[in-house]
Coordinates of C-alpha atoms in Angstrom, one line a residue:
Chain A
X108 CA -39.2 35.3 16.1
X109 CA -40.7 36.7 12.6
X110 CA -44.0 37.7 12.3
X111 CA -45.9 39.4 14.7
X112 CA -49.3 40.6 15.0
X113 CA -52.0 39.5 14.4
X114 CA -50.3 35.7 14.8
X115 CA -48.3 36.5 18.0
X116 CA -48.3 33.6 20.4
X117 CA -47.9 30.9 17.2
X118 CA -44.6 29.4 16.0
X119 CA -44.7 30.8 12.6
X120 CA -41.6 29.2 11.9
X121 CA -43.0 26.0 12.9
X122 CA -45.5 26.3 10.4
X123 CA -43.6 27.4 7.6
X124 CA -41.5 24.2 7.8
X125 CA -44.5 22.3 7.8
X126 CA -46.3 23.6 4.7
X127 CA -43.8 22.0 1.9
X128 CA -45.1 18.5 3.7
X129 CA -48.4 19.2 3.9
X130 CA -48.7 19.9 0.2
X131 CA -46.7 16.8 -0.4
X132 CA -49.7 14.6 1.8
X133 CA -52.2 16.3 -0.4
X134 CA -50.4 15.8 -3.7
X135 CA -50.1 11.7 -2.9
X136 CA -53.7 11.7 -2.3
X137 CA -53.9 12.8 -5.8
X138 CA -54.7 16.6 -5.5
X139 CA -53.4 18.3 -8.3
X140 CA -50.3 20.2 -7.0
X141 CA -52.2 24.3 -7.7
X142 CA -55.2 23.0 -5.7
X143 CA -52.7 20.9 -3.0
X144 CA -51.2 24.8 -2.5
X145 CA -54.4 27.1 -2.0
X146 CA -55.9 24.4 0.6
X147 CA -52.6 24.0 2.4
X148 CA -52.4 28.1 2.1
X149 CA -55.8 28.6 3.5
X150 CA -55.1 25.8 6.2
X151 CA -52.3 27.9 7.7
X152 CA -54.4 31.4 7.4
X153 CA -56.6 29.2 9.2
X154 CA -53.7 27.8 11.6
X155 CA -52.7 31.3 12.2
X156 CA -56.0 32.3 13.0
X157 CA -57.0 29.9 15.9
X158 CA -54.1 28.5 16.8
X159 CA -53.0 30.9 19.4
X160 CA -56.3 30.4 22.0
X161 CA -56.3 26.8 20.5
X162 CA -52.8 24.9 19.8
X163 CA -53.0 21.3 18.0
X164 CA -51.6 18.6 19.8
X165 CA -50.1 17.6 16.5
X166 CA -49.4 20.2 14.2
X167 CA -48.9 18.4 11.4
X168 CA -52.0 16.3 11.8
X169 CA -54.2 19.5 12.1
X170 CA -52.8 20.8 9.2
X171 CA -53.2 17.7 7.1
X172 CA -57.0 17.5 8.1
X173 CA -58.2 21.0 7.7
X174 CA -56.2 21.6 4.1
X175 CA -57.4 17.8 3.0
X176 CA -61.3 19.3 3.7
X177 CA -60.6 22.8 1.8
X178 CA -59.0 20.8 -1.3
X179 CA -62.2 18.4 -1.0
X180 CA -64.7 21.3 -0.7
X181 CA -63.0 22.5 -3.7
X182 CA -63.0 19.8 -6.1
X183 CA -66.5 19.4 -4.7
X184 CA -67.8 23.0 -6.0
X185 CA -65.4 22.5 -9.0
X186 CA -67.0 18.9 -10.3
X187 CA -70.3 19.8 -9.5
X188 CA -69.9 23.0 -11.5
X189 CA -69.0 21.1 -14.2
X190 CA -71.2 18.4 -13.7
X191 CA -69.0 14.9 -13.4
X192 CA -67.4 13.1 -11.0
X193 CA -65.0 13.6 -8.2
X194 CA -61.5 12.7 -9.7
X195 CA -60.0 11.9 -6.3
X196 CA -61.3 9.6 -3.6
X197 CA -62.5 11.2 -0.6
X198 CA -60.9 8.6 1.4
X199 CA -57.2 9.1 1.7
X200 CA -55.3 6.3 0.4
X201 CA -52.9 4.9 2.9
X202 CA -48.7 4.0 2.0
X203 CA -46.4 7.0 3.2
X204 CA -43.5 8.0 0.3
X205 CA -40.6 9.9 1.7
X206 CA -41.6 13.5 1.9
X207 CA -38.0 14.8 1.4
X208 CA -39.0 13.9 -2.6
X209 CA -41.9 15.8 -2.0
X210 CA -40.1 18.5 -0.8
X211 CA -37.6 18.8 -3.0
X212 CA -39.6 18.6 -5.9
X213 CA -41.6 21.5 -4.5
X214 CA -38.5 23.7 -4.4
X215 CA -37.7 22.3 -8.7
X216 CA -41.6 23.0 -9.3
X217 CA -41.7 27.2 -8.3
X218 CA -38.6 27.5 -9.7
X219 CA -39.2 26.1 -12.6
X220 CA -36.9 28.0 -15.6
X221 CA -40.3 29.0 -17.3
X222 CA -41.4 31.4 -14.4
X223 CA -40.3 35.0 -14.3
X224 CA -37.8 35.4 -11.6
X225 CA -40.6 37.2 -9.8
X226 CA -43.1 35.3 -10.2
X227 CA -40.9 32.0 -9.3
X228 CA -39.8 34.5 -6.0
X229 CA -43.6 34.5 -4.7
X230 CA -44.1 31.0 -5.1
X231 CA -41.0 29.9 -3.8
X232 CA -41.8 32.1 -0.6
X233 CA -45.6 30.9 -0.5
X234 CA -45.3 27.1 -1.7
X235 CA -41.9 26.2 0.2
X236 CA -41.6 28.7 2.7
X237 CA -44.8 29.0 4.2
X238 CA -45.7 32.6 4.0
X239 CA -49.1 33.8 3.3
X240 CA -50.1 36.1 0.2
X241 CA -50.7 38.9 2.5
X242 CA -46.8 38.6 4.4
X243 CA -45.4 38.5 0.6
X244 CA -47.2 41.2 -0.5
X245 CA -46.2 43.5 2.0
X246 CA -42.8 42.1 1.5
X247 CA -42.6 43.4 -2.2
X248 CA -44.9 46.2 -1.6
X249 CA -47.4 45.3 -3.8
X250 CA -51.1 44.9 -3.2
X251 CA -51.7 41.9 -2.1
X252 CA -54.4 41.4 -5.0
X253 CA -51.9 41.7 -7.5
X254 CA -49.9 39.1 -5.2
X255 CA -52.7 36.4 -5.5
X256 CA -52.9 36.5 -9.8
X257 CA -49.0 36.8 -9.8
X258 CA -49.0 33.2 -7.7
X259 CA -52.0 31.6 -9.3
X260 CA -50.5 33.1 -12.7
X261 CA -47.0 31.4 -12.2
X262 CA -49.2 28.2 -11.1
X263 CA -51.1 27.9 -14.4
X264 CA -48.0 28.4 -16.0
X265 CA -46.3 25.0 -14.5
X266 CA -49.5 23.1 -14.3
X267 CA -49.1 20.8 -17.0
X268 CA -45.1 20.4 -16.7
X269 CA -44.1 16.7 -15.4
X270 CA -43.1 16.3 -12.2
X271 CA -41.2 13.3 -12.5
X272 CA -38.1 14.5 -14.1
X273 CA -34.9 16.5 -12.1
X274 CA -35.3 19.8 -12.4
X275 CA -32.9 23.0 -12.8
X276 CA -30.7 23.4 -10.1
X277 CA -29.5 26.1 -10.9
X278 CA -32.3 28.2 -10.8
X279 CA -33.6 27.3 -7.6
X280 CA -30.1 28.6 -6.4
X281 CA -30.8 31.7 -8.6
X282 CA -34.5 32.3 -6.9
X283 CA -33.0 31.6 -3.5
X284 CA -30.3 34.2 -4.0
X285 CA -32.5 36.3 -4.9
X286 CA -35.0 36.0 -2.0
X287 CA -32.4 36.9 0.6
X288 CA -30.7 40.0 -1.4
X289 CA -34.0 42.1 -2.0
X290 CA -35.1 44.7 -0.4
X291 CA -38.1 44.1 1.8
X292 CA -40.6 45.4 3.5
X293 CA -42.9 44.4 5.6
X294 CA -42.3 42.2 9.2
X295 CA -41.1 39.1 8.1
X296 CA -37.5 38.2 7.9
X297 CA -36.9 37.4 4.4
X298 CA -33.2 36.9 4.3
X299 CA -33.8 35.0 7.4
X300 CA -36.0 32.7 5.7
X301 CA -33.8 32.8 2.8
X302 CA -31.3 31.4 4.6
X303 CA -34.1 28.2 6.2
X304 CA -35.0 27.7 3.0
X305 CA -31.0 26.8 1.7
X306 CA -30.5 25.3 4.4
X307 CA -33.3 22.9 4.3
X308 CA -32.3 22.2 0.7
X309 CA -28.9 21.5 1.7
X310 CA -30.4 18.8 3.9
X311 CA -32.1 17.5 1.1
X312 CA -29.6 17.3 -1.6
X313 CA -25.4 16.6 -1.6
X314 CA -24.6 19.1 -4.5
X315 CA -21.3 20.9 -3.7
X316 CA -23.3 24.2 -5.2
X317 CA -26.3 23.9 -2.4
X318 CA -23.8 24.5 0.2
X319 CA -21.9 27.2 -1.4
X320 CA -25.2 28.9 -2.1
X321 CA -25.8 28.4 1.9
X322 CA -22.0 29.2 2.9
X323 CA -22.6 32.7 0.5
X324 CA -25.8 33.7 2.3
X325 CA -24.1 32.8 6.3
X326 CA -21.3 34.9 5.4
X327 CA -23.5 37.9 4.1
X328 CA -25.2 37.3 7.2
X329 CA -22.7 37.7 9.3
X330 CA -21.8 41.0 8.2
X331 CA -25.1 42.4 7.6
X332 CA -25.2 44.2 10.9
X333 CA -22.4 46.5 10.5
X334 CA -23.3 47.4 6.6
X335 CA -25.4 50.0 7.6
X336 CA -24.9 52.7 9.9
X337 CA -27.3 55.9 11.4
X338 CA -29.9 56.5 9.3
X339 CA -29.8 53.4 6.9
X340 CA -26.4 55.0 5.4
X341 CA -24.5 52.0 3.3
X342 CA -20.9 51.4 5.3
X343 CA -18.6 50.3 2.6
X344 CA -16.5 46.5 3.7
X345 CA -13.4 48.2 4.3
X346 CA -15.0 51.0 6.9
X347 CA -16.9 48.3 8.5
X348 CA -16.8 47.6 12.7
X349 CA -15.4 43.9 12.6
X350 CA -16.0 43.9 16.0
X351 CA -19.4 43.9 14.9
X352 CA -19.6 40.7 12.5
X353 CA -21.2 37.3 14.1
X354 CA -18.4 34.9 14.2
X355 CA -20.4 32.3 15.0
X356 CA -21.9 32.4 11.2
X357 CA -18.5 32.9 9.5
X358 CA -17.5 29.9 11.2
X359 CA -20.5 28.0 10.1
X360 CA -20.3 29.6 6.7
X361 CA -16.3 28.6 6.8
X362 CA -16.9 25.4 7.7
X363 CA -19.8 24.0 5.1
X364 CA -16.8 26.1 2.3
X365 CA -14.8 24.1 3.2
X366 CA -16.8 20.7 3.0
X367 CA -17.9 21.6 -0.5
X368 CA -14.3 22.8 -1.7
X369 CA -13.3 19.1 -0.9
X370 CA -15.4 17.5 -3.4
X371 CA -13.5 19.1 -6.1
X372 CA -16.7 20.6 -7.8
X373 CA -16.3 24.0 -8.0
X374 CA -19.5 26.3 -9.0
X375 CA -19.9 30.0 -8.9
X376 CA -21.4 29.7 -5.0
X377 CA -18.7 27.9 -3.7
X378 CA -16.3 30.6 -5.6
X379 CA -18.3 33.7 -4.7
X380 CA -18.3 32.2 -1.0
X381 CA -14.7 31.4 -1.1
X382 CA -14.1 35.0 -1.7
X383 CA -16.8 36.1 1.0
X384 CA -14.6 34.0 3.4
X385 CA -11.1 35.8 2.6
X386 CA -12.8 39.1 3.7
X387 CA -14.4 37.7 7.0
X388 CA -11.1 36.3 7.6
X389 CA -9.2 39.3 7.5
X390 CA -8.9 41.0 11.1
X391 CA -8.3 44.5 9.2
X392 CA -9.3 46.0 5.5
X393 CA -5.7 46.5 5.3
X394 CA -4.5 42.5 5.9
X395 CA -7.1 41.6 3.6
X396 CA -5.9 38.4 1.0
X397 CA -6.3 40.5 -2.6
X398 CA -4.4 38.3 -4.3
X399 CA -6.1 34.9 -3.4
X400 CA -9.4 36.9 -3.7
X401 CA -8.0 38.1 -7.5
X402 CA -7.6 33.9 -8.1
X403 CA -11.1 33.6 -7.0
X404 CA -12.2 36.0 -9.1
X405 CA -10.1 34.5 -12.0
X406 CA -11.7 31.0 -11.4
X407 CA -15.3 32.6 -11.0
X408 CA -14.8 34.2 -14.6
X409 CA -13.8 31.2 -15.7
X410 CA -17.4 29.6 -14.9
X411 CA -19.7 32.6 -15.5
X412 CA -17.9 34.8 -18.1
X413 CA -20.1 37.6 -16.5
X414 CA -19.1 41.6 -16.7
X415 CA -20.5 42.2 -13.0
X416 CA -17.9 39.6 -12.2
X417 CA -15.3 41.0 -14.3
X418 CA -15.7 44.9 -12.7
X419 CA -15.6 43.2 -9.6
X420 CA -12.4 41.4 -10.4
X421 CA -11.0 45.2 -11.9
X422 CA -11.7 46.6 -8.1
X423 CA -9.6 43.4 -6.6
X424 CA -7.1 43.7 -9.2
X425 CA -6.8 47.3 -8.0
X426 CA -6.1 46.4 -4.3
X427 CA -3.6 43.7 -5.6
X428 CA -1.3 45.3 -7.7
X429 CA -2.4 48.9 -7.4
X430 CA -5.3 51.5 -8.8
X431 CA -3.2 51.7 -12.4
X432 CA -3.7 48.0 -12.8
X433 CA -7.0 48.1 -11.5
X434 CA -8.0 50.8 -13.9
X435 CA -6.5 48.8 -16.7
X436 CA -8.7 46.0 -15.7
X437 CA -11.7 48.4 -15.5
X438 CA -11.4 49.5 -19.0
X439 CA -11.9 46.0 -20.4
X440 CA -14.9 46.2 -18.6
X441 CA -18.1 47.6 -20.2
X442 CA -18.8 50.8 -19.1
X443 CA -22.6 50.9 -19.7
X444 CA -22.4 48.8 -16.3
X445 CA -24.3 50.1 -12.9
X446 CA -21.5 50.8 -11.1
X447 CA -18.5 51.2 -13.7
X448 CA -18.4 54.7 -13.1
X449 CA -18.4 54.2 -8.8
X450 CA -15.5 51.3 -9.5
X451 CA -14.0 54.2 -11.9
X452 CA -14.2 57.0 -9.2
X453 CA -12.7 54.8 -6.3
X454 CA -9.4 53.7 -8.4
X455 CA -8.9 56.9 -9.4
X456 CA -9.1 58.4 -6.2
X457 CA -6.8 55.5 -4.6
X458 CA -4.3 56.4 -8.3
X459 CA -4.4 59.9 -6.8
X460 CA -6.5 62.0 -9.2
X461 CA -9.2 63.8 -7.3
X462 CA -10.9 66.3 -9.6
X463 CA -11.7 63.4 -11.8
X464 CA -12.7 60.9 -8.9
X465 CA -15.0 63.5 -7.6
X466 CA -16.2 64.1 -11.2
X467 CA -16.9 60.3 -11.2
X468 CA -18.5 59.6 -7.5
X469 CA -20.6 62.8 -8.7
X470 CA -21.7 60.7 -12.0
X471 CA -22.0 57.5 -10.5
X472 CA -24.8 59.0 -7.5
X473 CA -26.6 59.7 -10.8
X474 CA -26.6 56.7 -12.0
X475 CA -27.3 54.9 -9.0
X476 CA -29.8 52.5 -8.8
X477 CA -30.8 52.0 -4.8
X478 CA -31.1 55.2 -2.3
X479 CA -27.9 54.1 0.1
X480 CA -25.8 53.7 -2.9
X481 CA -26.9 57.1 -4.3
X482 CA -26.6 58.8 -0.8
X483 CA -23.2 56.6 -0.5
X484 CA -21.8 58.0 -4.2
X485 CA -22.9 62.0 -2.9
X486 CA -21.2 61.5 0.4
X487 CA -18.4 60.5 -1.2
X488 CA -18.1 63.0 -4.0
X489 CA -18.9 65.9 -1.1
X490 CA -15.8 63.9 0.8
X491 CA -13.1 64.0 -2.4
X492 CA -14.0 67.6 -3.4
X493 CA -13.4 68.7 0.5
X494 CA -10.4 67.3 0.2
X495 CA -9.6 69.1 -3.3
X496 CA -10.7 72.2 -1.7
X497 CA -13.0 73.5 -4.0
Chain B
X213 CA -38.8 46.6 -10.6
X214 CA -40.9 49.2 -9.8
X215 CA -41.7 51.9 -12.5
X216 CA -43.8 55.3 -12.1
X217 CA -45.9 56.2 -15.3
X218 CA -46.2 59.9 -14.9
X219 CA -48.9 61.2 -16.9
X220 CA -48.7 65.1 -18.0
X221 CA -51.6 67.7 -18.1
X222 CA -48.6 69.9 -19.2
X223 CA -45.4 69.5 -20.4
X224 CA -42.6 67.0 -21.6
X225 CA -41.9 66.4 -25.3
X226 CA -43.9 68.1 -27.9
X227 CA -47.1 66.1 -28.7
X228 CA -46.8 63.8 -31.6
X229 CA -50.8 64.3 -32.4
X230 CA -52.3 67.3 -31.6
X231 CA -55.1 66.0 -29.7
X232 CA -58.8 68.1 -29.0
X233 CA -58.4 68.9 -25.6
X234 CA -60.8 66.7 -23.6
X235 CA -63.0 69.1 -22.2
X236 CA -64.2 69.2 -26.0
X237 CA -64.4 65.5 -26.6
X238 CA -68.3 63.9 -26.4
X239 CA -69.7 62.1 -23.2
X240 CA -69.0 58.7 -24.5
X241 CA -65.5 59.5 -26.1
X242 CA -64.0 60.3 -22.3
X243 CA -66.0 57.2 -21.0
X244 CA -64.5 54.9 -23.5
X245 CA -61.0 56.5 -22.9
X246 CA -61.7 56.0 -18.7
X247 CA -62.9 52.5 -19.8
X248 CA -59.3 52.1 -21.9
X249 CA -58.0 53.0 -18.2
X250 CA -59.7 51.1 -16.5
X251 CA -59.6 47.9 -18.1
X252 CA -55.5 48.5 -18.8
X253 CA -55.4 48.2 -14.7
X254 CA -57.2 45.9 -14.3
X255 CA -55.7 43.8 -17.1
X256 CA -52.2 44.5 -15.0
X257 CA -53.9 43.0 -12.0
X258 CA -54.7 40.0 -13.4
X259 CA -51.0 39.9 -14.6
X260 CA -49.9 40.2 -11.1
X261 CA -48.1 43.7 -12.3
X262 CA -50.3 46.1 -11.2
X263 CA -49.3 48.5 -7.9
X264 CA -50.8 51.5 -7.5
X265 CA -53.0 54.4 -9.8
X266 CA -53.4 58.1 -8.8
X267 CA -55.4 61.0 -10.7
X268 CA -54.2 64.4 -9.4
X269 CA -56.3 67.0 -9.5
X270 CA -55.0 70.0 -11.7
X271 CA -55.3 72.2 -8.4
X272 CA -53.3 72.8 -5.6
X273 CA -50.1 75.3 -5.1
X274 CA -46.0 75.5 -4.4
X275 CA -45.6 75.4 -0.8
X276 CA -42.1 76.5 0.7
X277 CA -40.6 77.4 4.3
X278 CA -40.3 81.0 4.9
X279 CA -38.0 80.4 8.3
X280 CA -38.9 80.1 11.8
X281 CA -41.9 81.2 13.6
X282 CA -43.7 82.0 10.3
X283 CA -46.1 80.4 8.4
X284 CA -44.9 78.6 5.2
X285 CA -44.9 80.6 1.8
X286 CA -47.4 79.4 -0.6
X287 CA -47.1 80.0 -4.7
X288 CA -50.1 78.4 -7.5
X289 CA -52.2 77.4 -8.4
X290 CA -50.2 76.6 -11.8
X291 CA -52.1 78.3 -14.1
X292 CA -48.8 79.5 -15.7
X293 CA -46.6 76.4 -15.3
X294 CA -44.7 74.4 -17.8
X295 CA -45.4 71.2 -16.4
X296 CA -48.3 70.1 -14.7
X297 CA -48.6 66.7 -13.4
X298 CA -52.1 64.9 -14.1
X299 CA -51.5 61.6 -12.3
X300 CA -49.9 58.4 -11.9
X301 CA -49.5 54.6 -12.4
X302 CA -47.0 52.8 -10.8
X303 CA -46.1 48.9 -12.0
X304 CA -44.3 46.2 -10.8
X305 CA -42.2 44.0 -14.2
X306 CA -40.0 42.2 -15.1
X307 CA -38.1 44.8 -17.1
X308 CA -37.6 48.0 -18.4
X309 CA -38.8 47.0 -22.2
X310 CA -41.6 45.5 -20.2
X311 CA -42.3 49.1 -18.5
X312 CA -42.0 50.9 -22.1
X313 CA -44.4 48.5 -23.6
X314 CA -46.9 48.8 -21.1
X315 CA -46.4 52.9 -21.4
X316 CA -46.6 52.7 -25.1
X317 CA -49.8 50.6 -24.6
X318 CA -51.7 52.9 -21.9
X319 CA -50.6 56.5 -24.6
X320 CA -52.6 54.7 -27.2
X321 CA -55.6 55.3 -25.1
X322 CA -59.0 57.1 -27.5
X323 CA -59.5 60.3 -27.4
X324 CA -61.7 62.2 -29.2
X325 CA -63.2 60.5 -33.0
X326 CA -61.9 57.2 -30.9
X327 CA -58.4 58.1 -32.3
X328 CA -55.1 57.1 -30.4
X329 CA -54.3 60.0 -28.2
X330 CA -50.2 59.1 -28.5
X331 CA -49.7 61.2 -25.6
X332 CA -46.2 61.2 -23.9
X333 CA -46.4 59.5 -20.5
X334 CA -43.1 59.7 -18.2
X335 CA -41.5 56.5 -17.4
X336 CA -39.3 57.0 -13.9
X337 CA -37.8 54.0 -12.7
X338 CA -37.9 53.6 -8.9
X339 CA -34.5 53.5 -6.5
X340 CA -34.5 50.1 -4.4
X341 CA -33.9 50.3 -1.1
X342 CA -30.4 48.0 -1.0
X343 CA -27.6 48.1 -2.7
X344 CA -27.3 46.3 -5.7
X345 CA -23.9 44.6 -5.2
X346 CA -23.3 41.9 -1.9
X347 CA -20.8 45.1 -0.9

């Protein structure tokens, strides 16, 4: 589906799931896991390359082989260039070990707490997902030198960590979230693959917080295709075509909610999720749940104590019990905030106050931080001040 | 996040050191401040941080519509503007501290007597194309 090009006629997708394995059948041969990841990474170049006038009977196999010889012709040319012997045997030693360990540990490893988010981003994307240098370059529009020294950077940095303890869960969940809510550019699908990549971890591990994660992204999803209108223009949730949102995710999403809501062990996913569910529930804006949403928002607080949450809960608070309240709520809030003054200019409009709600939308398209929310903001200062008639 | 580091023939705050213009510097003090450049780029390449680098050239004009069916209205070259824009480096960090640092770091750059020119570079941070919030 993604990718097309130069690699038309090959599963890509196919070959992304395979990569995470292959560097796990390098790393129990005893490749070191950096090295393991540029011969699996110049394997699938490779793959990409020749498979099209030439598929593999087994995939997997093919991959194995030709990544096993470029990690071998490397430590070759390394040991020689430092003059001692060949730390690995050239012979692969036999005994399989479950490669959903290997996997899983892969998805710990690059997004290991010491990484930069960005950097941890890349080799998430490159190490467990299976893209090439070049496809996440173009995805962060960045050269796709500065690409390779901000992956082989982030792999220095975890070289010497042990593998053998758990890692953070939470920010593997963090680095995931953020993969599928940048901007991208390039061909690839990188929400899309977002969304593989939880949903592959959710096949790995039973934490409540995997599958809210997932649930979170589905739901997203599902609306994605009527958030923006002609031209790229941002449609705000309550002007959205509902007509228009894939049911077939929100019952997926819905469904693994509700799976994880039974254990009992809430997280901010499952929360956040929760309250992604009550608006794809609703059939219109105006029979949306706000007070169940306001709970949410009370019990997400509870776990993150974070002010996006909080300005978030101030809008809710405003559609619960009126723009008053919700203004009240606001003003706990700290105003230095992106997006305090938009959440200022939309409660006063709804409490009636125009001149200062176009003041506000007028302020806030300044302060934007993303063109559709600037263009958003001036649309709908232009809209309020029409309707002041000045 | 992406930040522009918008480097002034012209304009912006006034100079902190007035610097010898560098048409009157020696050969080898602009070489070593094009090697202080150079080597700050490519040190952000090797930190995977580097995206892009532009010299403008101090030439060029306005350039506005006049209306249909006639040709568009040209005004410069800028002899007599304010601000005059002598090129660019754009970076890809962590942060905004990260950004200033790295701005504060390039202004140092020699000038003439080897002296830190502590010009004023521009730092613009760049609009993402989605929305910051899920809606």
């Amino acid at each position: 589906m993604s990718g097309v090009g130069s690699s038309a006629g090959v599963d890509e997708s196919l070959l992304r799931e395979l990569v995470p394995a292959v560097i796990g059948v390098l790393g129990r041969r005893g490749a070191d896991f950096a090295s393991a990841e540029d011969a699996v990474q110049e394997a699938l170049i490779r793959a990409l390359d020749t498979w099209p006038d030439n598929p593999p009977r087994d995939p997997k196999g093919w991959l194995v082989a030709v990544a096993w010889r470029k990690f071998l012709d490397a430590a070759r040319a390394e040991s020689s260039r430092q003059g001692r012997e060949l730390a690995v045997d050239a012979e692969p030693p036999a005994g399989p070990a479950p490669a959903t360990d290997d996997t899983l540990r892969l998805y710990f490893l690059c997004a290991h707490p010491v990484l930069p988010p960005a950097a941890a981003v890349a080799l998430t994307l490159r190490a467990v997902g299976g893209l090439t240098t070049r496809q996440i370059a173009a995805a962060h529009l960045v050269p796709e030198a500065t690409m390779v020294q901000r992956i082989s950077r982030a792999k220095r940095r975890i070289a010497d960590l042990p593998l053998d303890q758990p890692g953070d869960l939470a920010t593997v969940l963090r680095v995931l979230y953020l993969v599928f809510n940048e901007g991208y550019g390039g061909d690839v699908d990188v929400a899309g693959e977002a969304i593989r990549l939880a949903r592959q971890l959710a096949a790995l591990t039973d934490e409540p917080e995997v599958a809210g994660l997932l649930a979170l992204m589905l739901l997203h999803q599902a609306r994605r295709a009527s958030r923006t209108g002609p031209g790229g223009r941002l449609v705000p949730l309550a002007q959205q075509d509902r007509s228009r949102w894939d049911t077939a995710l929100i019952a997926e999403g819905v469904a693994i909610l509700q799976t994880a809501l039974a254990r009992d062990q809430l997280g901010e996913y499952q929360a956040q999720a929760a309250i992604a569910a009550l608006h794809a529930d609703a059939p219109s804006a105006e029979e949306t749940d706000w007070v169940q949403i306001v709970e949410w928002y009370d019990e997400l607080l509870a776990i993150t104590d974070s002010p996006v949450v909080r300005l978030n809960r101030a809008v809710a608070v405003g559609e619960a019990d009126g723009p008053q309240a919700g203004l009240s709520a606001l003003a706990a809030v700290d105003a230095g905030l992106p997006r305090h003054t938009a959440a200022a200019a939309y409660l006063h409009e709804r409490a009636g106050d125009l001149a200062r709600a176009a003041d506000l939308y007028a302020e806030a398209a300044r302060l934007a931080t993303s063109v559709p929310e600037r263009d958003h903001l001036t649309r709908e200062a232009a809209r309020v001040r029409q309707l002041l008639g000045t | 996040m992406k930040y522009l580091i918008l480097k002034h023939y012209r304009g912006g705050p006034t100079p902190a050191v007035e610097f010898t213009p560098m048409e009157k510097w020696t050969p080898e003090e602009v070489d070593a401040h094009m090697q202080y450049m150079s080597d700050f780029a490519s040190r952000l390449q090797e930190t995977g941080e580097f995206v892009d680098s532009q010299a403008l050239s101090s030439e060029g004009a306005f350039v506005r519509s006049d209306g249909e069916g006639r040709p568009p209205v040209t005004d410069g070259p800028f002899a007599e503007t304010k601000d005059l824009i002598a090129g660019w480096m754009i970076i890809d960090v962590e942060s905004w501290d990260r950004a200033v640092e790295l701005a504060g770091e390039l202004s140092a750059a020699p000038g003439a007597g080897g002296e830190p020119i502590h010009e004023w570079l521009e730092v613009r941070p760049f609009l993402t194309g989605v929305p910051g919030g899920t809606d």
